[in-house]
Coordinates of C-alpha atoms in Angstrom, one line a residue:
K1 CA 122.4 72.2 114.1
D2 CA 119.6 73.5 112.2
S3 CA 117.5 71.0 110.3
R4 CA 117.6 73.1 107.2
E5 CA 121.3 72.4 107.0
Y6 CA 120.6 68.7 106.9
I7 CA 117.8 69.1 104.4
L8 CA 120.3 70.9 102.1
K9 CA 122.9 68.0 102.6
L10 CA 120.3 65.4 101.7
K11 CA 119.4 67.3 98.6
D12 CA 123.1 67.5 97.9
I13 CA 123.3 63.8 97.9
F14 CA 120.8 63.5 95.0
A15 CA 122.6 66.3 93.2
A16 CA 125.6 64.1 92.8
P17 CA 126.5 63.4 89.2
D18 CA 126.9 59.6 89.8
I19 CA 126.1 57.0 92.3
E20 CA 129.7 56.7 93.6
Q21 CA 129.6 60.3 94.7
A22 CA 126.1 60.1 96.1
R23 CA 127.3 57.2 98.3
E24 CA 130.3 59.2 99.5
R25 CA 128.1 62.1 100.4
K26 CA 125.7 59.8 102.2
E27 CA 128.5 58.2 104.2
K28 CA 129.7 61.7 105.2
L29 CA 126.3 62.7 106.3
V30 CA 125.7 59.4 108.2
K31 CA 128.9 59.9 110.1
E32 CA 128.0 63.4 110.9
L33 CA 124.4 62.4 112.2
E34 CA 125.7 59.3 114.3
Q35 CA 127.0 61.8 116.8
I36 CA 123.7 63.7 117.4
K37 CA 120.9 61.7 115.8
P38 CA 121.8 58.0 115.8
K39 CA 118.5 56.6 115.0
I40 CA 118.1 59.0 111.9
A41 CA 121.8 58.1 110.9
H42 CA 120.9 54.4 111.1
W43 CA 117.6 54.8 109.2
L44 CA 119.3 56.9 106.4
D45 CA 122.1 54.4 106.1
M46 CA 119.6 51.5 105.7
E47 CA 117.0 53.1 103.6
I48 CA 118.7 55.6 101.2
E49 CA 120.2 53.0 99.0
A50 CA 116.8 52.1 97.5
C51 CA 116.5 55.7 96.5
F52 CA 119.7 55.4 94.4
T53 CA 118.0 53.3 91.7
V54 CA 117.3 56.8 90.1
Y55 CA 121.0 56.7 89.1
N56 CA 120.4 53.8 86.7
L57 CA 118.4 56.3 84.5
P58 CA 119.9 59.0 82.2
S59 CA 120.9 62.1 84.0
E60 CA 118.2 64.0 82.1
H61 CA 115.5 61.8 83.6
R62 CA 116.6 61.9 87.2
K63 CA 115.2 65.1 88.5
R64 CA 111.7 64.2 87.2
M65 CA 111.8 60.6 88.3
R66 CA 112.9 61.2 91.9
S67 CA 109.9 63.7 92.3
T68 CA 106.3 62.8 93.0
N69 CA 105.0 66.1 91.8
M70 CA 102.8 64.7 89.0
I71 CA 101.1 62.3 91.3
E72 CA 100.7 64.8 94.1
R73 CA 99.0 67.1 91.5
F74 CA 96.7 64.4 90.4
N75 CA 95.8 63.5 93.9
Q76 CA 94.8 67.2 94.5
E77 CA 92.7 67.0 91.4
L78 CA 90.9 63.8 92.7
L79 CA 90.3 65.6 95.9
R80 CA 88.9 68.8 94.2
R81 CA 86.5 66.8 92.0
S82 CA 85.3 64.8 95.0
R83 CA 84.6 67.8 97.0
V84 CA 82.3 69.2 94.4
I85 CA 80.2 66.0 94.6
R86 CA 80.4 66.0 98.4
I87 CA 78.5 62.9 99.0
F88 CA 78.6 59.9 96.5
P89 CA 75.3 58.0 96.3
N90 CA 77.2 54.6 96.4
S91 CA 80.8 53.4 96.3
G92 CA 80.4 52.4 92.6
S93 CA 79.8 56.0 91.7
C94 CA 82.9 57.0 93.4
I95 CA 84.9 54.2 91.7
R96 CA 83.5 55.2 88.3
L97 CA 84.5 58.9 88.8
F98 CA 88.1 58.1 89.9
S99 CA 88.5 55.3 87.4
T100 CA 87.5 57.8 84.6
M101 CA 89.7 60.4 85.9
C102 CA 92.6 57.9 86.1
M103 CA 92.1 56.7 82.5
E104 CA 91.9 60.4 81.3
Q105 CA 95.1 61.2 83.1
S106 CA 96.8 58.2 81.7
E107 CA 95.9 59.1 78.1
Q108 CA 97.0 62.6 78.6
W109 CA 100.5 61.4 79.9
Q110 CA 100.8 59.2 77.0
T111 CA 99.7 61.5 74.3
G112 CA 100.4 65.0 75.7
C113 CA 103.7 66.8 76.0
K114 CA 106.8 64.6 76.3
Y115 CA 107.7 64.4 79.9
L116 CA 110.7 62.2 79.4
D117 CA 112.8 61.6 76.1
M118 CA 112.7 57.9 76.0
S119 CA 115.3 57.7 73.3
L120 CA 117.9 58.5 75.8
L121 CA 117.3 55.1 77.3
D122 CA 118.8 53.5 74.1
N123 CA 122.2 54.8 75.1
Q124 CA 122.1 53.3 78.6
P125 CA 124.5 50.3 79.3
Q126 CA 121.9 48.5 81.3
Q127 CA 120.2 45.6 79.5
G128 CA 116.5 46.0 78.9
W129 CA 116.2 49.9 78.7
S130 CA 115.8 49.9 74.9
E131 CA 112.9 47.4 75.2
L132 CA 111.3 49.5 77.9
A133 CA 111.6 52.7 75.8
R134 CA 110.0 51.0 72.8
A135 CA 107.1 49.7 74.9
V136 CA 106.3 53.1 76.4

């Protein structure tokens, strides 16, 4: 079968509305893969459970939290800025530049547009979400 079909099925697992349905979809995909790609099926069966922690979050947060787009974009910016300099005079100058950029990005994430509505965590049944929301 075409790998694109399996990619869509994997995406479908994370589009499930709750963790029970996600696990059902995972089991179905694992059984299908066992016939043609047993190593991938075993890996998927063992490793995907860690990714299901995203289901502990409110549904409004899930899409953003399961993505690494913000980090990837920041890494691109670090690379772009380091290319302009080309050769750093010493390792300290590199560390200073990247540390400064990290601090600026952290401030922007804290004070800029709201990426996640933390008040949604107050309605979560898990213990500790409210404290986390207030800390952020």
